[in-house]
Amino acid sequence: MYICSTCAVEHEEAVEVCAICADERQWVPAAGQQWTTLDELTAAGHEVRVQELEPDLFGITIEPKLGIGQQAHLVRTPAGNVIWDMVGYVDEDAARQVRELGEVAAIVASHPHMYGVQVEWSRALGGAPVLVSEADQKWVARPDPVIRTWSGTLDVVPGVRLLQLGGHFPGSAVAHWAAGAGGKGVLLGGDTIQANPDRATMTFMRSYPNRIPLSAAVVDRITRAVEVLEFDRLYDNFGKTVDTDARAAVRRSADRYIGWVRGDFDHLT
Ligand SMILES: [Zn+2]
């Protein structure tokens, strides 16, 4: 098993170039494609950090930073835990920390940049199923029988609903956790809806690193699909949040985005 040094997604073999990085949404570094392994990452001192973000929600990160530096999330529910997005490293200590939080019912990524070492994590957790959005399954570089596809809407456990909204990738999804934020609801936005540094607005893009926008129609479609849900807080996949009033913030952010791409504010440019 090989891990792309740039995006930290696991691969069955060390191909000439990682397809995820060669795609227009990512990048291949100037030095060219590089591969690493779990043993090399262990030797380099990488560790998994699991920290509670709010009751029953945990952030999973790698220190020092690995790949694009995402934060995975673990939602704890009475029916089993859901790991939302994955990181590119796992070791026995990490698996023990996650097992101590309860049985993992499913591992599911918001989109292919977040696959990480999802099959390796599944093995470390005794074979937890890995759910992959059917529309994006061609990006899986390490096929395995633990992978199952899904599409549309899926209640992965009671109280945690996956919604395929597209946008960033055709299979891009968000996860709605009804019991989050003290019962007001949490939306795990992945890169479908990414929180801004102002902690009060979000944005929507085909590519964040290469700054490729989405159309007004797609941003409106995504917003309509989430504003029927009850949620007060949003977490994106890089540790950024909109802590309160997040549902109204999505609509506000979408209206601003749509106004800009339509030309409403061209007099300001
Ligand atoms: Zn890559």
PDB file of C-alpha atoms and ligand atoms in Angstrom:
ATOM      1  CA  MET A   1       0.000   0.000   0.000  1.00  0.00           C
ATOM      2  CA  TYR A   2       1.339   3.417  -0.982  1.00  0.00           C
ATOM      3  CA  ILE A   3       0.254   6.847   0.202  1.00  0.00           C
ATOM      4  CA  CYS A   4       0.476   9.915  -2.022  1.00  0.00           C
ATOM      5  CA  SER A   5       2.764  12.388  -0.219  1.00  0.00           C
ATOM      6  CA  THR A   6       0.721  15.345  -1.463  1.00  0.00           C
ATOM      7  CA  CYS A   7      -2.902  14.315  -0.820  1.00  0.00           C
ATOM      8  CA  ALA A   8      -2.296  11.392   1.595  1.00  0.00           C
ATOM      9  CA  VAL A   9      -4.762   9.117  -0.216  1.00  0.00           C
ATOM     10  CA  GLU A  10      -3.954   5.382  -0.131  1.00  0.00           C
ATOM     11  CA  HIS A  11      -3.154   3.574  -3.393  1.00  0.00           C
ATOM     12  CA  GLU A  12      -2.938  -0.093  -4.262  1.00  0.00           C
ATOM     13  CA  GLU A  13       0.233   0.605  -6.248  1.00  0.00           C
ATOM     14  CA  ALA A  14       2.676   3.437  -6.836  1.00  0.00           C
ATOM     15  CA  VAL A  15       1.379   4.631 -10.211  1.00  0.00           C
ATOM     16  CA  GLU A  16       3.176   7.268 -12.288  1.00  0.00           C
ATOM     17  CA  VAL A  17       1.030  10.076 -10.927  1.00  0.00           C
ATOM     18  CA  CYS A  18      -1.772  10.262  -8.370  1.00  0.00           C
ATOM     19  CA  ALA A  19      -4.991  10.898 -10.349  1.00  0.00           C
ATOM     20  CA  ILE A  20      -6.469  12.943  -7.501  1.00  0.00           C
ATOM     21  CA  CYS A  21      -3.467  15.308  -7.508  1.00  0.00           C
ATOM     22  CA  ALA A  22      -3.229  15.485 -11.328  1.00  0.00           C
ATOM     23  CA  ASP A  23      -6.882  16.579 -11.509  1.00  0.00           C
ATOM     24  CA  GLU A  24      -7.556  20.310 -11.966  1.00  0.00           C
ATOM     25  CA  ARG A  25      -8.896  20.544  -8.411  1.00  0.00           C
ATOM     26  CA  GLN A  26      -5.525  19.656  -6.823  1.00  0.00           C
ATOM     27  CA  TRP A  27      -1.879  19.929  -7.770  1.00  0.00           C
ATOM     28  CA  VAL A  28       1.254  17.861  -8.296  1.00  0.00           C
ATOM     29  CA  PRO A  29       4.226  19.476  -6.500  1.00  0.00           C
ATOM     30  CA  ALA A  30       7.105  20.986  -8.481  1.00  0.00           C
ATOM     31  CA  ALA A  31       9.349  18.090  -7.427  1.00  0.00           C
ATOM     32  CA  GLY A  32       6.908  15.642  -9.047  1.00  0.00           C
ATOM     33  CA  GLN A  33       4.926  12.721  -7.699  1.00  0.00           C
ATOM     34  CA  GLN A  34       6.153  11.267  -4.430  1.00  0.00           C
ATOM     35  CA  TRP A  35       4.913   8.250  -2.518  1.00  0.00           C
ATOM     36  CA  THR A  36       5.294   7.285   1.092  1.00  0.00           C
ATOM     37  CA  THR A  37       4.264   4.389   3.346  1.00  0.00           C
ATOM     38  CA  LEU A  38       2.818   3.994   6.832  1.00  0.00           C
ATOM     39  CA  ASP A  39       6.229   2.804   8.084  1.00  0.00           C
ATOM     40  CA  GLU A  40       7.921   5.931   6.718  1.00  0.00           C
ATOM     41  CA  LEU A  41       5.254   8.161   8.270  1.00  0.00           C
ATOM     42  CA  THR A  42       5.680   6.388  11.622  1.00  0.00           C
ATOM     43  CA  ALA A  43       9.442   6.862  11.400  1.00  0.00           C
ATOM     44  CA  ALA A  44       8.883  10.557  10.636  1.00  0.00           C
ATOM     45  CA  GLY A  45       6.977  10.908  13.907  1.00  0.00           C
ATOM     46  CA  HIS A  46       3.421  11.301  12.671  1.00  0.00           C
ATOM     47  CA  GLU A  47       0.718  10.748  15.266  1.00  0.00           C
ATOM     48  CA  VAL A  48      -3.071  10.744  15.253  1.00  0.00           C
ATOM     49  CA  ARG A  49      -4.763  13.237  17.597  1.00  0.00           C
ATOM     50  CA  VAL A  50      -8.329  12.621  18.709  1.00  0.00           C
ATOM     51  CA  GLN A  51      -9.959  15.511  20.552  1.00  0.00           C
ATOM     52  CA  GLU A  52     -13.505  16.237  21.676  1.00  0.00           C
ATOM     53  CA  LEU A  53     -15.010  19.216  19.823  1.00  0.00           C
ATOM     54  CA  GLU A  54     -18.387  19.132  21.578  1.00  0.00           C
ATOM     55  CA  PRO A  55     -20.229  16.318  23.389  1.00  0.00           C
ATOM     56  CA  ASP A  56     -20.231  13.208  21.123  1.00  0.00           C
ATOM     57  CA  LEU A  57     -18.218  14.873  18.348  1.00  0.00           C
ATOM     58  CA  PHE A  58     -14.486  14.313  17.973  1.00  0.00           C
ATOM     59  CA  GLY A  59     -11.915  15.750  15.591  1.00  0.00           C
ATOM     60  CA  ILE A  60      -9.224  13.445  14.180  1.00  0.00           C
ATOM     61  CA  THR A  61      -6.037  15.090  12.870  1.00  0.00           C
ATOM     62  CA  ILE A  62      -2.436  14.131  12.123  1.00  0.00           C
ATOM     63  CA  GLU A  63       0.537  15.838  13.769  1.00  0.00           C
ATOM     64  CA  PRO A  64       2.779  16.923  12.210  1.00  0.00           C
ATOM     65  CA  LYS A  65       0.428  17.867   9.368  1.00  0.00           C
ATOM     66  CA  LEU A  66       0.088  15.298   6.591  1.00  0.00           C
ATOM     67  CA  GLY A  67      -1.237  15.729   3.044  1.00  0.00           C
ATOM     68  CA  ILE A  68      -3.656  18.630   2.780  1.00  0.00           C
ATOM     69  CA  GLY A  69      -4.101  18.715   6.543  1.00  0.00           C
ATOM     70  CA  GLN A  70      -7.767  17.874   6.932  1.00  0.00           C
ATOM     71  CA  GLN A  71      -9.661  17.219  10.145  1.00  0.00           C
ATOM     72  CA  ALA A  72     -11.804  14.083  10.146  1.00  0.00           C
ATOM     73  CA  HIS A  73     -14.818  13.910  12.462  1.00  0.00           C
ATOM     74  CA  LEU A  74     -16.224  11.096  14.558  1.00  0.00           C
ATOM     75  CA  VAL A  75     -19.885  11.348  15.565  1.00  0.00           C
ATOM     76  CA  ARG A  76     -20.821   9.163  18.547  1.00  0.00           C
ATOM     77  CA  THR A  77     -24.379   7.817  18.556  1.00  0.00           C
ATOM     78  CA  PRO A  78     -26.191   5.086  20.525  1.00  0.00           C
ATOM     79  CA  ALA A  79     -26.455   3.067  17.284  1.00  0.00           C
ATOM     80  CA  GLY A  80     -22.736   3.209  16.549  1.00  0.00           C
ATOM     81  CA  ASN A  81     -20.205   5.811  15.548  1.00  0.00           C
ATOM     82  CA  VAL A  82     -19.688   7.398  12.146  1.00  0.00           C
ATOM     83  CA  ILE A  83     -16.301   8.582  10.953  1.00  0.00           C
ATOM     84  CA  TRP A  84     -16.821  11.427   8.509  1.00  0.00           C
ATOM     85  CA  ASP A  85     -13.817  12.006   6.226  1.00  0.00           C
ATOM     86  CA  MET A  86     -10.530  10.293   6.835  1.00  0.00           C
ATOM     87  CA  VAL A  87      -6.932  11.149   7.478  1.00  0.00           C
ATOM     88  CA  GLY A  88      -3.894   9.701   5.701  1.00  0.00           C
ATOM     89  CA  TYR A  89      -2.309   7.841   8.594  1.00  0.00           C
ATOM     90  CA  VAL A  90      -3.295   5.262  11.189  1.00  0.00           C
ATOM     91  CA  ASP A  91      -1.406   3.290  13.814  1.00  0.00           C
ATOM     92  CA  GLU A  92      -2.338   0.940  16.650  1.00  0.00           C
ATOM     93  CA  ASP A  93      -2.584   3.786  19.171  1.00  0.00           C
ATOM     94  CA  ALA A  94      -4.960   5.718  16.904  1.00  0.00           C
ATOM     95  CA  ALA A  95      -7.179   2.682  16.383  1.00  0.00           C
ATOM     96  CA  ARG A  96      -7.258   2.087  20.140  1.00  0.00           C
ATOM     97  CA  GLN A  97      -8.328   5.689  20.798  1.00  0.00           C
ATOM     98  CA  VAL A  98     -11.151   5.387  18.280  1.00  0.00           C
ATOM     99  CA  ARG A  99     -12.260   1.935  19.514  1.00  0.00           C
ATOM    100  CA  GLU A 100     -12.521   3.339  23.045  1.00  0.00           C
ATOM    101  CA  LEU A 101     -15.215   5.740  21.783  1.00  0.00           C
ATOM    102  CA  GLY A 102     -17.419   2.807  20.714  1.00  0.00           C
ATOM    103  CA  GLU A 103     -18.042   0.655  17.678  1.00  0.00           C
ATOM    104  CA  VAL A 104     -17.643   2.323  14.299  1.00  0.00           C
ATOM    105  CA  ALA A 105     -20.742   1.690  12.154  1.00  0.00           C
ATOM    106  CA  ALA A 106     -19.332   3.323   9.019  1.00  0.00           C
ATOM    107  CA  ILE A 107     -16.473   5.322   7.559  1.00  0.00           C
ATOM    108  CA  VAL A 108     -17.637   7.779   4.910  1.00  0.00           C
ATOM    109  CA  ALA A 109     -15.801  10.547   3.080  1.00  0.00           C
ATOM    110  CA  SER A 110     -17.431  13.763   1.882  1.00  0.00           C
ATOM    111  CA  HIS A 111     -15.448  13.493  -1.383  1.00  0.00           C
ATOM    112  CA  PRO A 112     -12.321  11.795  -2.821  1.00  0.00           C
ATOM    113  CA  HIS A 113      -9.782  14.255  -1.324  1.00  0.00           C
ATOM    114  CA  MET A 114     -10.914  12.911   2.052  1.00  0.00           C
ATOM    115  CA  TYR A 115     -10.465   9.183   1.372  1.00  0.00           C
ATOM    116  CA  GLY A 116      -7.154   9.192   3.252  1.00  0.00           C
ATOM    117  CA  VAL A 117      -6.224   5.655   4.289  1.00  0.00           C
ATOM    118  CA  GLN A 118      -9.871   4.654   4.708  1.00  0.00           C
ATOM    119  CA  VAL A 119      -9.376   0.959   3.925  1.00  0.00           C
ATOM    120  CA  GLU A 120      -6.418   0.793   6.308  1.00  0.00           C
ATOM    121  CA  TRP A 121      -8.545   2.412   9.052  1.00  0.00           C
ATOM    122  CA  SER A 122     -11.323  -0.092   8.358  1.00  0.00           C
ATOM    123  CA  ARG A 123      -8.875  -2.950   8.862  1.00  0.00           C
ATOM    124  CA  ALA A 124      -7.530  -1.380  12.043  1.00  0.00           C
ATOM    125  CA  LEU A 125     -11.119  -1.179  13.333  1.00  0.00           C
ATOM    126  CA  GLY A 126     -12.008  -4.786  12.533  1.00  0.00           C
ATOM    127  CA  GLY A 127     -13.584  -4.295   9.112  1.00  0.00           C
ATOM    128  CA  ALA A 128     -15.921  -1.301   9.520  1.00  0.00           C
ATOM    129  CA  PRO A 129     -17.720  -0.633   6.214  1.00  0.00           C
ATOM    130  CA  VAL A 130     -16.368   2.178   4.031  1.00  0.00           C
ATOM    131  CA  LEU A 131     -19.089   4.055   2.142  1.00  0.00           C
ATOM    132  CA  VAL A 132     -18.153   5.724  -1.141  1.00  0.00           C
ATOM    133  CA  SER A 133     -20.446   7.959  -3.169  1.00  0.00           C
ATOM    134  CA  GLU A 134     -21.282   5.982  -6.305  1.00  0.00           C
ATOM    135  CA  ALA A 135     -20.728   9.002  -8.563  1.00  0.00           C
ATOM    136  CA  ASP A 136     -17.098   9.294  -7.373  1.00  0.00           C
ATOM    137  CA  GLN A 137     -16.070   5.657  -7.101  1.00  0.00           C
ATOM    138  CA  LYS A 138     -13.643   5.931 -10.041  1.00  0.00           C
ATOM    139  CA  TRP A 139     -11.367   7.924  -7.686  1.00  0.00           C
ATOM    140  CA  VAL A 140     -10.904   4.983  -5.304  1.00  0.00           C
ATOM    141  CA  ALA A 141      -7.266   3.951  -5.797  1.00  0.00           C
ATOM    142  CA  ARG A 142      -7.338   1.059  -3.350  1.00  0.00           C
ATOM    143  CA  PRO A 143     -10.381  -1.086  -4.066  1.00  0.00           C
ATOM    144  CA  ASP A 144     -11.405  -3.433  -1.278  1.00  0.00           C
ATOM    145  CA  PRO A 145     -14.416  -5.582  -0.342  1.00  0.00           C
ATOM    146  CA  VAL A 146     -15.118  -3.302   2.681  1.00  0.00           C
ATOM    147  CA  ILE A 147     -16.111  -0.514   0.265  1.00  0.00           C
ATOM    148  CA  ARG A 148     -19.834  -0.110  -0.459  1.00  0.00           C
ATOM    149  CA  THR A 149     -21.357   2.549  -2.671  1.00  0.00           C
ATOM    150  CA  TRP A 150     -24.273   4.834  -1.870  1.00  0.00           C
ATOM    151  CA  SER A 151     -26.083   7.697  -3.580  1.00  0.00           C
ATOM    152  CA  GLY A 152     -28.801  10.242  -2.908  1.00  0.00           C
ATOM    153  CA  THR A 153     -29.728  10.296   0.769  1.00  0.00           C
ATOM    154  CA  LEU A 154     -28.720   7.741   3.371  1.00  0.00           C
ATOM    155  CA  ASP A 155     -29.424   7.492   7.113  1.00  0.00           C
ATOM    156  CA  VAL A 156     -26.105   5.874   7.910  1.00  0.00           C
ATOM    157  CA  VAL A 157     -27.232   5.430  11.541  1.00  0.00           C
ATOM    158  CA  PRO A 158     -30.365   6.924  13.139  1.00  0.00           C
ATOM    159  CA  GLY A 159     -29.720  10.660  13.557  1.00  0.00           C
ATOM    160  CA  VAL A 160     -26.889  10.919  11.004  1.00  0.00           C
ATOM    161  CA  ARG A 161     -28.060  11.520   7.442  1.00  0.00           C
ATOM    162  CA  LEU A 162     -25.802  11.713   4.390  1.00  0.00           C
ATOM    163  CA  LEU A 163     -26.927  13.936   1.525  1.00  0.00           C
ATOM    164  CA  GLN A 164     -25.238  13.820  -1.860  1.00  0.00           C
ATOM    165  CA  LEU A 165     -25.325  17.432  -3.053  1.00  0.00           C
ATOM    166  CA  GLY A 166     -22.608  17.481  -5.710  1.00  0.00           C
ATOM    167  CA  GLY A 167     -20.781  20.691  -6.485  1.00  0.00           C
ATOM    168  CA  HIS A 168     -17.111  20.190  -5.579  1.00  0.00           C
ATOM    169  CA  PHE A 169     -17.400  16.614  -6.956  1.00  0.00           C
ATOM    170  CA  PRO A 170     -20.543  15.045  -8.463  1.00  0.00           C
ATOM    171  CA  GLY A 171     -20.698  12.746  -5.431  1.00  0.00           C
ATOM    172  CA  SER A 172     -19.843  15.424  -2.863  1.00  0.00           C
ATOM    173  CA  ALA A 173     -21.862  15.038   0.298  1.00  0.00           C
ATOM    174  CA  VAL A 174     -22.653  16.654   3.613  1.00  0.00           C
ATOM    175  CA  ALA A 175     -23.670  14.915   6.829  1.00  0.00           C
ATOM    176  CA  HIS A 176     -26.495  16.146   9.054  1.00  0.00           C
ATOM    177  CA  TRP A 177     -26.255  15.211  12.741  1.00  0.00           C
ATOM    178  CA  ALA A 178     -29.569  16.034  14.383  1.00  0.00           C
ATOM    179  CA  ALA A 179     -28.404  15.738  18.008  1.00  0.00           C
ATOM    180  CA  GLY A 180     -25.385  18.002  17.536  1.00  0.00           C
ATOM    181  CA  ALA A 181     -24.971  21.501  18.973  1.00  0.00           C
ATOM    182  CA  GLY A 182     -27.003  20.619  22.044  1.00  0.00           C
ATOM    183  CA  GLY A 183     -29.909  19.310  19.952  1.00  0.00           C
ATOM    184  CA  LYS A 184     -30.013  22.271  17.563  1.00  0.00           C
ATOM    185  CA  GLY A 185     -28.300  20.236  14.859  1.00  0.00           C
ATOM    186  CA  VAL A 186     -24.892  20.154  13.181  1.00  0.00           C
ATOM    187  CA  LEU A 187     -24.004  20.113   9.509  1.00  0.00           C
ATOM    188  CA  LEU A 188     -20.677  18.536   8.579  1.00  0.00           C
ATOM    189  CA  GLY A 189     -20.074  20.442   5.375  1.00  0.00           C
ATOM    190  CA  GLY A 190     -16.918  18.781   4.040  1.00  0.00           C
ATOM    191  CA  ASP A 191     -15.741  20.836   1.076  1.00  0.00           C
ATOM    192  CA  THR A 192     -19.298  21.090  -0.254  1.00  0.00           C
ATOM    193  CA  ILE A 193     -19.853  24.063   2.060  1.00  0.00           C
ATOM    194  CA  GLN A 194     -16.601  25.392   3.488  1.00  0.00           C
ATOM    195  CA  ALA A 195     -16.527  27.815   6.416  1.00  0.00           C
ATOM    196  CA  ASN A 196     -14.671  31.099   5.942  1.00  0.00           C
ATOM    197  CA  PRO A 197     -12.089  32.505   8.378  1.00  0.00           C
ATOM    198  CA  ASP A 198     -14.639  35.154   9.461  1.00  0.00           C
ATOM    199  CA  ARG A 199     -16.538  32.317  11.253  1.00  0.00           C
ATOM    200  CA  ALA A 200     -19.842  33.775  10.013  1.00  0.00           C
ATOM    201  CA  THR A 201     -20.002  32.923   6.290  1.00  0.00           C
ATOM    202  CA  MET A 202     -19.229  30.002   3.968  1.00  0.00           C
ATOM    203  CA  THR A 203     -18.265  29.439   0.368  1.00  0.00           C
ATOM    204  CA  PHE A 204     -18.683  26.835  -2.352  1.00  0.00           C
ATOM    205  CA  MET A 205     -16.040  25.939  -4.957  1.00  0.00           C
ATOM    206  CA  ARG A 206     -15.081  23.364  -7.542  1.00  0.00           C
ATOM    207  CA  SER A 207     -11.461  23.803  -6.428  1.00  0.00           C
ATOM    208  CA  TYR A 208     -10.326  25.612  -3.302  1.00  0.00           C
ATOM    209  CA  PRO A 209      -6.525  25.481  -3.921  1.00  0.00           C
ATOM    210  CA  ASN A 210      -6.834  26.408  -7.620  1.00  0.00           C
ATOM    211  CA  ARG A 211      -9.744  28.853  -7.055  1.00  0.00           C
ATOM    212  CA  ILE A 212     -12.234  27.433  -9.551  1.00  0.00           C
ATOM    213  CA  PRO A 213     -15.760  28.653  -8.771  1.00  0.00           C
ATOM    214  CA  LEU A 214     -19.128  26.936  -9.102  1.00  0.00           C
ATOM    215  CA  SER A 215     -22.059  28.499 -10.933  1.00  0.00           C
ATOM    216  CA  ALA A 216     -24.841  30.477  -9.261  1.00  0.00           C
ATOM    217  CA  ALA A 217     -27.301  27.693 -10.122  1.00  0.00           C
ATOM    218  CA  VAL A 218     -25.240  25.004  -8.387  1.00  0.00           C
ATOM    219  CA  VAL A 219     -24.677  27.135  -5.271  1.00  0.00           C
ATOM    220  CA  ASP A 220     -28.409  27.778  -5.077  1.00  0.00           C
ATOM    221  CA  ARG A 221     -29.148  24.063  -5.516  1.00  0.00           C
ATOM    222  CA  ILE A 222     -26.790  23.126  -2.663  1.00  0.00           C
ATOM    223  CA  THR A 223     -28.264  25.819  -0.423  1.00  0.00           C
ATOM    224  CA  ARG A 224     -31.862  24.787  -1.094  1.00  0.00           C
ATOM    225  CA  ALA A 225     -30.979  21.206  -0.204  1.00  0.00           C
ATOM    226  CA  VAL A 226     -29.564  22.114   3.206  1.00  0.00           C
ATOM    227  CA  GLU A 227     -31.864  24.926   4.296  1.00  0.00           C
ATOM    228  CA  VAL A 228     -34.677  22.417   4.861  1.00  0.00           C
ATOM    229  CA  LEU A 229     -32.531  20.806   7.583  1.00  0.00           C
ATOM    230  CA  GLU A 230     -32.421  21.904  11.217  1.00  0.00           C
ATOM    231  CA  PHE A 231     -28.883  22.937  12.194  1.00  0.00           C
ATOM    232  CA  ASP A 232     -27.226  25.721  14.101  1.00  0.00           C
ATOM    233  CA  ARG A 233     -23.536  24.869  13.656  1.00  0.00           C
ATOM    234  CA  LEU A 234     -21.348  23.902  10.705  1.00  0.00           C
ATOM    235  CA  TYR A 235     -17.961  22.204  10.759  1.00  0.00           C
ATOM    236  CA  ASP A 236     -15.946  22.022   7.552  1.00  0.00           C
ATOM    237  CA  ASN A 237     -13.145  19.520   7.009  1.00  0.00           C
ATOM    238  CA  PHE A 238     -10.262  21.834   7.927  1.00  0.00           C
ATOM    239  CA  GLY A 239     -11.267  22.687  11.498  1.00  0.00           C
ATOM    240  CA  LYS A 240     -13.159  25.827  10.557  1.00  0.00           C
ATOM    241  CA  THR A 241     -16.657  26.377  11.933  1.00  0.00           C
ATOM    242  CA  VAL A 242     -19.653  28.666  11.935  1.00  0.00           C
ATOM    243  CA  ASP A 243     -20.671  28.158  15.550  1.00  0.00           C
ATOM    244  CA  THR A 244     -24.207  29.543  15.588  1.00  0.00           C
ATOM    245  CA  ASP A 245     -26.984  30.451  13.168  1.00  0.00           C
ATOM    246  CA  ALA A 246     -25.228  28.403  10.480  1.00  0.00           C
ATOM    247  CA  ARG A 247     -28.344  27.595   8.479  1.00  0.00           C
ATOM    248  CA  ALA A 248     -29.142  31.275   7.909  1.00  0.00           C
ATOM    249  CA  ALA A 249     -25.438  31.851   7.222  1.00  0.00           C
ATOM    250  CA  VAL A 250     -25.512  29.346   4.336  1.00  0.00           C
ATOM    251  CA  ARG A 251     -28.350  31.265   2.648  1.00  0.00           C
ATOM    252  CA  ARG A 252     -26.692  34.634   3.346  1.00  0.00           C
ATOM    253  CA  SER A 253     -23.387  33.348   1.948  1.00  0.00           C
ATOM    254  CA  ALA A 254     -25.071  31.841  -1.108  1.00  0.00           C
ATOM    255  CA  ASP A 255     -26.920  35.077  -1.866  1.00  0.00           C
ATOM    256  CA  ARG A 256     -23.659  37.033  -1.652  1.00  0.00           C
ATOM    257  CA  TYR A 257     -21.858  34.500  -3.872  1.00  0.00           C
ATOM    258  CA  ILE A 258     -24.663  34.475  -6.443  1.00  0.00           C
ATOM    259  CA  GLY A 259     -24.760  38.270  -6.492  1.00  0.00           C
ATOM    260  CA  TRP A 260     -21.037  38.479  -7.173  1.00  0.00           C
ATOM    261  CA  VAL A 261     -20.938  35.918  -9.984  1.00  0.00           C
ATOM    262  CA  ARG A 262     -24.047  37.508 -11.552  1.00  0.00           C
ATOM    263  CA  GLY A 263     -22.331  40.907 -11.666  1.00  0.00           C
ATOM    264  CA  ASP A 264     -24.456  42.733  -9.075  1.00  0.00           C
ATOM    265  CA  PHE A 265     -21.310  44.179  -7.491  1.00  0.00           C
ATOM    266  CA  ASP A 266     -19.245  44.900 -10.602  1.00  0.00           C
ATOM    267  CA  HIS A 267     -19.376  48.605  -9.773  1.00  0.00           C
ATOM    268  CA  LEU A 268     -17.160  47.809  -6.789  1.00  0.00           C
ATOM    269  CA  THR A 269     -14.392  46.294  -8.897  1.00  0.00           C
TER     270      THR A 269
HETATM  271 ZN    ZN B   1      -2.398  12.612  -4.460  1.00  0.00          ZN
END
